Amino acid sequence: MSTRSSLATTSTFDASSHWELSSAVSLRDEEFGALAYHHGNRRLVFLKSRDLVNLVRQLSEYDSAQKALDALIDAREHERYLVALSSLASSELLRGG
Amino acid sequence: MVAENSLRDRFEHGLAAPICLTWELTYACNLACTHCLSSSGRRDPRELSTVEAKALIDEIAAMQIFYVNIGGGEPMIRRDFFELVEYAVNRRVGVKFSTNGTRIDARSARRLASLDYLDVQVSIDGADALTSDRIRGVGSYDAARRAMDHLAQAHFGPFKISVVMTRHSVEQLDEFEALASSYGAQLRLTRLRPSGRGVEVWQELHPTREQNRRLYRWLLERPNVLTGDSFFHLSALGSPLEGLNLCGAGRVVCLIDPVGDVYACPFVIHDEFLAGNVREAGFGSVWRTSELFRSLREPGNPGACASCGSFDACRGGCMAAKFFTGLEMSDPDPECVFGHGERALELRVTIRPISSSDHSTRVPVALALR
Ligand code: SF4
Ligand code: SF4
């Protein structure tokens, strides 16, 4: 398990398209947020805020990640959340399209 | 989002369920390794039945424990081994199981390869038969290699080769790496603790301070080598190694033994660290409410380590290593990289505690080769 999650660049993450939690991922609520586990690549990831957990859970209901951000997250925080989403996408926890 | 250190503090207060749950299926084993952490050998007549084991898996699934580390003894000795593993993976509980490899033939390798969510760790204790068999018994190395051959032929994928670091095996790091890559396998190195029968051999087999320093540097260059977070006491030497770098006992780590007893970690099978039994109230209630676990989740007393500049990296090391060498919890780790543990050990005259549960076979076992 790795705690030093990579701060992947946002360049590979397309916020204008639809994203959802991969079906290979289980989420478990914890006091600090949630733990996410990818059964395929065995990655354990810590989601360290409740808002991020909510966002990730509801992502699939919006046409695009950007629309989900607009609806759920304070605009001043969007940049931080984009970084988080993009690193979740690069560990295959999120699935695009 | 939140600094890693504060996340680590959160972990010290415990989680809704463990991350790293080990479940030892049986105390029965056909080998008698000198360092066995669970003093295995003979089956315990009180071991969980198939029905009880399945109920436990249901609870593990309900608690959203993502995977269990299955061990023993030798788990494949249980007749319902495959039945239980399949039951778990069908409920999306991943299984990582440790085996000495003696029961993996061509057929069982194919069956293992057919399962999703399954990892296999084959244990050896040296990169050649001479070194490994000194600890695991004559014939054990060749048997483990045959198991690896079968897994490779069955296209299992990247299985794991698991090695405990002793004074001898630590000299063969590059050989282990080469062996693993020859199979496309992943190397996993773990720390020798004075637990179970390990208490008898720890003194002569644990790596020297110089060997530990070399091991640390070797691991630092190879973040892909798995360690189960077991060498965080070496993080006091500089940059932290990969992992959570804390003693997770009762906070993120936990053991369920073959009779359903719940201990704080696989390396502390002793009454002092017994939290309860799954037969009484279920595992979840033990995890959430045991007095022992609650006290382990309280902030610890840094004791003799309080003035150490590396305390934040090493946190005083491993509770099990201290306990079974007769040190106090407030003492430094017996393998403290600065030698403070060795000094504490010299001054200590207490009798070392021995594991409360011993299932060792009374006579040395001869490995039947197939
Ligand atoms: S004195 Fe304690 S905290 Fe410092 S390195 Fe040694 S065991 Fe770790
Ligand atoms: S007691 Fe030792 S082996 Fe057990 S969780 Fe703590 S550091 Fe790890």
Coordinates of C-alpha atoms and ligand atoms in Angstrom, one line a residue:
Chain A
M1 CA 0.0 0.0 0.0
S2 CA 1.3 3.4 -0.8
T3 CA 0.6 6.5 1.1
R4 CA 2.6 8.8 -1.1
S5 CA 0.0 9.1 -3.8
S6 CA 1.4 10.6 -6.9
L7 CA 0.4 14.2 -7.6
A8 CA -0.4 13.5 -11.2
T9 CA -0.7 16.4 -13.5
T10 CA -4.2 17.5 -14.5
S11 CA -3.2 17.5 -18.2
T12 CA -4.3 13.9 -18.7
F13 CA -7.7 14.4 -17.0
D14 CA -10.5 15.7 -19.2
A15 CA -13.0 17.4 -17.0
S16 CA -15.4 18.0 -19.8
S17 CA -16.1 14.3 -20.2
H18 CA -18.1 11.8 -18.1
W19 CA -16.4 10.0 -15.3
E20 CA -17.5 7.4 -12.8
L21 CA -16.1 5.2 -10.1
S22 CA -14.7 2.0 -11.6
S23 CA -16.8 -1.1 -11.0
A24 CA -13.7 -2.8 -9.6
V25 CA -13.5 -0.3 -6.7
S26 CA -15.0 -0.6 -3.2
L27 CA -15.4 2.4 -1.0
R28 CA -15.5 2.2 2.7
D29 CA -16.5 5.2 4.8
E30 CA -14.1 6.3 7.6
E31 CA -14.0 9.2 10.0
F32 CA -11.5 11.1 7.8
G33 CA -13.3 10.4 4.5
A34 CA -13.1 7.0 2.9
L35 CA -10.8 4.2 1.8
A36 CA -11.0 3.1 -1.8
Y37 CA -9.6 -0.3 -2.9
H38 CA -9.2 -1.3 -6.5
H39 CA -9.7 -5.1 -6.6
G40 CA -7.9 -5.4 -10.0
N41 CA -4.6 -3.5 -9.4
R42 CA -4.8 -3.9 -5.6
R43 CA -4.4 -0.2 -5.0
L44 CA -5.5 1.2 -1.7
V45 CA -6.2 5.0 -1.8
F46 CA -7.2 7.3 1.0
L47 CA -9.8 9.9 0.2
K48 CA -9.1 12.4 2.8
S49 CA -12.2 14.6 2.8
R50 CA -15.9 13.9 3.0
D51 CA -16.6 16.3 0.1
L52 CA -14.2 14.3 -2.1
V53 CA -16.0 11.1 -1.2
N54 CA -19.4 12.6 -2.0
L55 CA -18.1 14.0 -5.3
V56 CA -16.6 10.6 -6.3
R57 CA -19.8 8.8 -5.4
Q58 CA -22.0 11.1 -7.4
L59 CA -19.7 11.6 -10.4
S60 CA -21.5 9.2 -12.6
E61 CA -24.8 11.2 -12.4
Y62 CA -23.3 14.2 -14.1
D63 CA -22.5 14.6 -17.8
S64 CA -19.0 15.8 -17.0
A65 CA -16.7 16.0 -14.1
Q66 CA -16.8 19.8 -14.4
K67 CA -20.6 19.8 -14.0
A68 CA -20.3 17.6 -10.9
L69 CA -17.7 20.1 -9.5
D70 CA -20.0 23.0 -10.3
A71 CA -22.9 21.4 -8.5
L72 CA -21.1 20.0 -5.4
I73 CA -17.9 21.9 -4.7
D74 CA -17.1 25.5 -3.9
A75 CA -15.6 27.2 -6.9
R76 CA -12.5 28.3 -5.1
E77 CA -11.7 24.6 -4.4
H78 CA -12.1 23.3 -7.9
E79 CA -8.4 23.3 -8.8
R80 CA -7.5 21.1 -5.7
Y81 CA -10.3 18.7 -6.5
L82 CA -9.3 18.5 -10.1
V83 CA -5.8 17.4 -9.0
A84 CA -7.4 14.8 -6.8
L85 CA -9.8 13.5 -9.5
S86 CA -6.9 13.3 -11.9
S87 CA -4.8 11.2 -9.6
L88 CA -7.7 8.9 -9.0
A89 CA -8.1 8.6 -12.7
S90 CA -4.5 7.8 -13.2
S91 CA -4.7 5.0 -10.6
E92 CA -7.7 3.6 -12.6
L93 CA -10.1 4.2 -9.7
L94 CA -12.2 6.4 -12.0
R95 CA -13.3 5.3 -15.4
G96 CA -13.9 7.8 -18.2
G97 CA -16.4 7.8 -21.0
Chain B
M1 CA -5.6 17.3 0.7
V2 CA -4.5 16.7 4.3
A3 CA -0.9 16.4 5.3
E4 CA 0.3 12.8 5.5
N5 CA 1.2 13.1 9.2
S6 CA -2.2 14.0 10.3
L7 CA -3.6 11.1 8.3
R8 CA -1.1 8.9 10.2
D9 CA -2.4 10.3 13.4
R10 CA -5.9 9.4 12.3
F11 CA -4.8 5.8 11.7
E12 CA -3.4 5.7 15.2
H13 CA -6.9 6.2 16.5
G14 CA -8.1 3.2 14.5
L15 CA -10.5 2.7 11.6
A16 CA -14.0 1.4 11.1
A17 CA -12.4 -1.9 10.1
P18 CA -8.9 -3.2 9.7
I19 CA -7.0 -2.7 6.5
C20 CA -4.6 -5.5 7.0
L21 CA -6.5 -8.5 8.5
T22 CA -4.6 -11.7 8.8
W23 CA -6.7 -14.9 9.3
E24 CA -4.8 -18.0 10.1
L25 CA -6.9 -21.0 8.9
T26 CA -5.2 -23.7 10.8
Y27 CA -2.3 -24.4 13.2
A28 CA -1.6 -27.6 11.3
C29 CA 1.6 -27.5 9.2
N30 CA 3.7 -30.1 7.5
L31 CA 6.9 -28.1 8.0
A32 CA 8.4 -27.0 11.3
C33 CA 10.3 -23.7 10.5
T34 CA 12.5 -22.7 13.4
H35 CA 11.2 -19.1 13.3
C36 CA 7.4 -19.8 12.9
L37 CA 5.6 -16.8 14.3
S38 CA 2.5 -18.9 15.2
S39 CA 4.4 -21.9 16.7
S40 CA 2.4 -24.1 14.2
G41 CA 2.5 -27.8 13.7
R42 CA -0.5 -29.6 15.2
R43 CA -4.1 -28.8 14.3
D44 CA -6.2 -27.4 17.2
P45 CA -9.4 -29.4 17.7
R46 CA -11.2 -26.1 18.4
E47 CA -10.5 -24.7 14.9
L48 CA -13.4 -22.9 13.2
S49 CA -15.6 -25.3 11.2
T50 CA -16.5 -24.6 7.6
V51 CA -19.8 -23.1 8.6
E52 CA -18.2 -20.8 11.1
A53 CA -15.5 -19.8 8.7
K54 CA -18.1 -18.9 6.1
A55 CA -20.1 -16.8 8.6
L56 CA -16.8 -15.0 9.4
I57 CA -16.3 -14.3 5.7
D58 CA -19.8 -12.9 5.5
E59 CA -19.0 -10.6 8.3
I60 CA -15.7 -9.6 6.8
A61 CA -17.6 -8.8 3.5
A62 CA -20.2 -6.8 5.4
M63 CA -17.5 -4.7 7.2
Q64 CA -16.1 -4.0 3.7
I65 CA -12.7 -5.4 4.6
F66 CA -11.2 -5.4 1.1
Y67 CA -9.0 -8.4 1.4
V68 CA -7.7 -10.9 4.0
N69 CA -4.3 -12.3 4.4
I70 CA -4.7 -16.0 4.8
G71 CA -2.0 -17.9 6.6
G72 CA -1.5 -20.7 9.1
G73 CA 0.1 -23.1 9.7
E74 CA -0.2 -24.3 6.1
P75 CA -3.7 -23.1 5.0
M76 CA -3.8 -25.6 2.1
I77 CA -3.9 -28.4 4.6
R78 CA -7.5 -27.6 5.4
R79 CA -9.8 -29.7 3.3
D80 CA -12.1 -26.8 2.8
F81 CA -9.3 -24.5 1.7
F82 CA -10.6 -23.9 -1.8
E83 CA -14.2 -23.9 -0.7
L84 CA -13.4 -21.0 1.7
V85 CA -11.2 -19.1 -0.7
E86 CA -13.8 -19.3 -3.4
Y87 CA -16.5 -18.3 -1.0
A88 CA -14.5 -15.2 -0.1
V89 CA -13.6 -14.0 -3.6
N90 CA -17.2 -14.6 -4.7
R91 CA -18.2 -12.1 -2.1
R92 CA -15.5 -9.7 -3.3
V93 CA -13.2 -10.2 -0.4
G94 CA -9.8 -10.5 -2.0
V95 CA -7.5 -13.2 -0.7
K96 CA -3.7 -13.0 -0.3
F97 CA -2.5 -16.3 1.1
S98 CA 0.8 -17.5 2.3
T99 CA 1.9 -21.0 1.7
N100 CA 5.0 -23.1 2.0
G101 CA 4.2 -24.4 -1.5
T102 CA 4.2 -28.1 -0.7
R103 CA 0.6 -28.5 -1.6
I104 CA 0.8 -26.7 -4.9
D105 CA 0.9 -29.2 -7.7
A106 CA -0.1 -28.7 -11.4
R107 CA -3.8 -29.1 -10.7
S108 CA -4.1 -26.8 -7.7
A109 CA -1.9 -24.3 -9.5
R110 CA -4.5 -24.2 -12.3
R111 CA -7.3 -23.9 -9.9
L112 CA -5.6 -21.0 -8.1
A113 CA -4.9 -19.3 -11.5
S114 CA -8.5 -19.5 -12.4
L115 CA -9.6 -17.3 -9.4
D116 CA -9.8 -13.5 -9.5
Y117 CA -8.9 -11.4 -6.4
L118 CA -6.4 -14.0 -5.3
D119 CA -2.7 -13.5 -4.5
V120 CA -0.3 -16.2 -3.6
Q121 CA 2.9 -15.8 -1.5
V122 CA 5.3 -18.7 -1.5
S123 CA 7.8 -18.6 1.4
I124 CA 11.5 -19.4 1.2
D125 CA 14.2 -18.3 3.7
G126 CA 17.2 -18.4 1.4
A127 CA 18.1 -18.1 -2.2
D128 CA 19.4 -21.6 -2.3
A129 CA 18.4 -24.9 -0.6
L130 CA 21.2 -24.9 1.9
T131 CA 20.4 -21.5 3.4
S132 CA 16.6 -21.9 3.2
D133 CA 16.4 -25.5 4.5
R134 CA 18.4 -24.6 7.6
I135 CA 15.3 -22.7 8.8
R136 CA 12.5 -24.5 7.0
G137 CA 13.7 -28.1 6.9
V138 CA 15.3 -30.4 4.4
G139 CA 13.5 -30.5 1.0
S140 CA 11.4 -27.4 1.7
Y141 CA 13.3 -25.2 -0.7
D142 CA 12.9 -27.6 -3.6
A143 CA 9.2 -28.0 -2.8
A144 CA 8.7 -24.3 -2.9
R145 CA 10.6 -24.0 -6.2
R146 CA 8.4 -26.7 -7.7
A147 CA 5.3 -24.8 -6.5
M148 CA 6.6 -21.6 -8.3
D149 CA 7.2 -23.7 -11.4
H150 CA 3.6 -24.9 -11.3
L151 CA 2.3 -21.4 -10.8
A152 CA 4.3 -20.1 -13.7
Q153 CA 3.2 -23.0 -15.9
A154 CA -0.4 -22.4 -15.0
H155 CA 0.0 -18.7 -16.0
F156 CA -0.9 -17.6 -12.5
G157 CA 0.6 -14.2 -13.2
P158 CA 2.8 -12.3 -10.8
F159 CA 2.8 -14.4 -7.6
K160 CA 4.9 -13.3 -4.7
I161 CA 8.0 -14.8 -3.2
S162 CA 8.1 -14.1 0.5
V163 CA 11.4 -14.0 2.5
V164 CA 12.0 -13.3 6.2
M165 CA 15.2 -11.3 6.6
T166 CA 17.7 -13.3 8.7
R167 CA 21.4 -12.7 9.2
H168 CA 21.9 -15.2 6.3
S169 CA 19.1 -14.4 3.9
V170 CA 19.8 -10.6 4.1
E171 CA 23.1 -11.4 2.4
Q172 CA 21.3 -12.7 -0.7
L173 CA 19.1 -9.7 -1.6
D174 CA 20.3 -9.6 -5.2
E175 CA 19.8 -13.3 -5.6
F176 CA 16.2 -13.0 -4.4
E177 CA 15.6 -10.2 -6.8
A178 CA 17.0 -12.2 -9.7
L179 CA 14.9 -15.3 -8.7
A180 CA 11.7 -13.2 -8.5
S181 CA 12.3 -11.6 -11.9
S182 CA 13.1 -15.0 -13.5
Y183 CA 9.5 -15.9 -12.6
G184 CA 8.0 -12.5 -13.3
A185 CA 7.2 -12.7 -9.6
Q186 CA 7.1 -9.9 -7.0
L187 CA 9.6 -10.0 -4.1
R188 CA 8.3 -9.5 -0.6
L189 CA 10.7 -9.1 2.3
T190 CA 9.6 -9.1 6.0
R191 CA 11.2 -8.6 9.3
L192 CA 12.1 -11.5 11.6
R193 CA 10.4 -11.0 14.9
P194 CA 10.9 -12.9 18.1
S195 CA 7.4 -14.2 18.0
G196 CA 6.2 -17.8 18.3
R197 CA 9.2 -20.2 17.9
G198 CA 11.0 -17.1 16.6
V199 CA 11.8 -16.3 20.2
E200 CA 14.3 -19.2 20.3
V201 CA 16.3 -18.1 17.2
W202 CA 15.9 -14.4 17.1
Q203 CA 19.0 -13.6 19.0
E204 CA 21.3 -15.5 16.6
L205 CA 19.3 -14.8 13.4
H206 CA 18.2 -11.2 13.4
P207 CA 20.2 -9.0 11.1
T208 CA 23.1 -7.1 12.5
R209 CA 23.0 -3.3 12.6
E210 CA 25.3 -3.1 9.6
Q211 CA 23.1 -5.5 7.7
N212 CA 20.0 -3.5 8.6
R213 CA 21.7 -0.4 7.2
R214 CA 22.4 -2.1 4.0
L215 CA 18.9 -3.5 3.8
Y216 CA 17.5 0.0 4.3
R217 CA 19.5 1.4 1.5
W218 CA 18.6 -1.5 -0.8
L219 CA 14.9 -1.1 -0.1
L220 CA 15.0 2.6 -0.5
E221 CA 16.2 2.1 -4.1
R222 CA 13.5 -0.5 -4.7
P223 CA 10.1 0.9 -3.8
N224 CA 8.5 -2.0 -5.7
V225 CA 9.8 -4.6 -3.3
L226 CA 6.9 -5.3 -0.9
T227 CA 7.6 -5.2 2.8
G228 CA 4.2 -5.2 4.5
D229 CA 5.4 -2.1 6.2
S230 CA 7.7 -4.3 8.4
F231 CA 10.9 -2.3 8.3
F232 CA 9.6 1.1 9.5
H233 CA 12.0 1.0 12.4
L234 CA 14.8 1.4 9.8
S235 CA 13.1 4.7 8.5
A236 CA 15.0 6.3 11.5
L237 CA 18.0 6.2 9.2
G238 CA 16.8 8.8 6.8
S239 CA 14.0 9.1 4.3
P240 CA 11.0 7.0 5.2
L241 CA 10.5 3.6 3.4
E242 CA 7.3 3.0 1.4
G243 CA 4.3 2.4 3.7
L244 CA 2.4 3.8 6.6
N245 CA 5.4 3.7 8.9
L246 CA 3.6 3.0 12.1
C247 CA 2.8 0.0 14.3
G248 CA -0.7 -0.7 13.1
A249 CA -1.5 -3.3 15.8
G250 CA -5.2 -3.0 16.8
R251 CA -5.5 0.2 14.7
V252 CA -5.2 -1.0 11.1
V253 CA -3.7 -4.5 11.7
C254 CA -5.3 -7.5 13.3
L255 CA -5.1 -11.3 13.5
I256 CA -7.9 -13.9 13.8
D257 CA -6.3 -17.2 14.7
P258 CA -7.6 -20.7 13.8
V259 CA -9.8 -21.0 16.9
G260 CA -11.3 -17.5 16.3
D261 CA -9.2 -15.7 18.9
V262 CA -8.6 -12.1 17.8
Y263 CA -5.1 -10.6 18.5
A264 CA -3.7 -7.1 17.9
C265 CA -1.4 -8.4 15.2
P266 CA -0.1 -11.7 13.8
F267 CA 3.1 -11.4 15.8
V268 CA 1.6 -11.1 19.2
I269 CA -0.1 -14.4 19.8
H270 CA -0.1 -14.0 23.6
D271 CA -2.8 -13.5 26.3
E272 CA -1.6 -10.0 26.8
F273 CA -2.7 -9.0 23.3
L274 CA -5.9 -11.2 23.1
A275 CA -8.9 -8.9 22.3
G276 CA -11.7 -11.5 22.2
N277 CA -13.1 -14.3 20.1
V278 CA -15.2 -14.2 17.0
R279 CA -17.4 -17.0 18.3
E280 CA -18.8 -14.9 21.1
A281 CA -20.0 -11.6 19.6
G282 CA -18.6 -11.6 16.1
F283 CA -15.4 -10.0 14.8
G284 CA -16.8 -6.5 14.3
S285 CA -17.8 -6.2 17.9
V286 CA -14.3 -7.3 19.1
W287 CA -12.7 -4.8 16.7
R288 CA -14.9 -1.9 17.8
T289 CA -15.2 -2.5 21.5
S290 CA -12.3 -4.5 22.9
E291 CA -10.6 -2.7 25.8
L292 CA -7.3 -3.8 24.5
F293 CA -7.8 -2.3 21.1
R294 CA -9.2 0.9 22.6
S295 CA -6.0 1.3 24.7
L296 CA -3.8 0.6 21.7
R297 CA -5.6 3.5 19.9
E298 CA -4.7 5.9 22.7
P299 CA -1.7 8.1 22.0
G300 CA 1.4 6.0 23.0
N301 CA 4.0 7.0 25.6
P302 CA 7.3 7.7 23.7
G303 CA 9.2 6.7 26.8
A304 CA 12.9 6.2 26.2
C305 CA 12.5 7.4 22.6
A306 CA 11.1 10.8 23.6
S307 CA 14.4 12.6 23.1
C308 CA 15.3 10.8 19.8
G309 CA 15.4 13.0 16.8
S310 CA 14.1 10.2 14.7
F311 CA 11.0 9.4 16.8
D312 CA 8.6 10.7 14.2
A313 CA 10.1 8.3 11.6
C314 CA 10.2 5.2 13.7
R315 CA 7.8 5.7 16.6
G316 CA 9.8 3.5 18.9
G317 CA 9.5 0.5 16.5
C318 CA 7.7 -2.8 16.8
M319 CA 5.6 -3.7 19.9
A320 CA 6.0 -7.4 19.3
A321 CA 9.8 -7.2 19.0
K322 CA 9.9 -5.4 22.3
F323 CA 7.5 -7.6 24.1
F324 CA 9.1 -10.9 23.2
T325 CA 12.6 -9.7 24.0
G326 CA 11.5 -8.7 27.5
L327 CA 11.6 -5.0 26.8
E328 CA 8.9 -2.5 28.0
M329 CA 6.6 -0.8 25.5
S330 CA 8.4 2.5 26.4
D331 CA 11.8 1.1 25.5
P332 CA 13.3 1.5 22.1
D333 CA 12.9 -1.3 19.5
P334 CA 15.5 -4.1 20.1
E335 CA 16.9 -3.4 16.7
C336 CA 16.9 0.4 17.1
V337 CA 19.2 1.7 14.4
F338 CA 21.1 3.7 16.9
G339 CA 21.8 0.8 19.2
H340 CA 19.6 2.0 22.0
G341 CA 17.6 -1.2 22.0
E342 CA 20.7 -3.4 22.4
R343 CA 21.7 -1.3 25.4
A344 CA 18.3 -1.5 26.9
L345 CA 18.4 -5.3 26.4
E346 CA 21.7 -5.6 28.2
L347 CA 20.3 -3.9 31.2
R348 CA 17.1 -5.9 31.2
V349 CA 17.0 -8.9 33.4
T350 CA 13.3 -9.8 33.0
I351 CA 12.4 -13.2 31.8
R352 CA 11.2 -13.1 28.2
P353 CA 7.5 -14.0 27.8
I354 CA 6.7 -17.0 25.6
S355 CA 3.7 -17.4 23.4
S356 CA 0.7 -18.7 25.3
S357 CA -0.4 -20.9 22.5
D358 CA 2.1 -23.4 21.2
H359 CA 1.1 -26.0 18.5
S360 CA 4.6 -27.1 17.7
T361 CA 4.9 -30.8 16.8
R362 CA 6.8 -32.7 19.5
V363 CA 9.1 -34.4 17.1
P364 CA 10.8 -33.0 14.0
V365 CA 8.7 -33.6 11.0
A366 CA 10.1 -35.2 7.9
L367 CA 8.9 -33.6 4.7
A368 CA 7.2 -36.1 2.5
L369 CA 8.4 -35.4 -1.0
R370 CA 6.0 -36.0 -3.8
Ligands
SF4_1 S1 15.6 5.7 19.9 FE1 13.5 5.0 19.6 S2 12.6 6.4 18.1 FE2 14.8 6.7 18.0 S3 15.5 5.3 16.4 FE3 15.7 4.2 18.3 S4 13.8 3.0 18.5 FE4 13.4 4.6 17.0
SF4_2 S1 3.6 -5.2 16.8 FE1 5.2 -5.1 15.3 S2 4.5 -6.6 13.7 FE2 2.7 -6.0 14.9 S3 1.8 -4.3 13.8 FE3 3.1 -3.5 15.4 S4 5.1 -3.1 14.3 FE4 3.8 -4.5 13.0

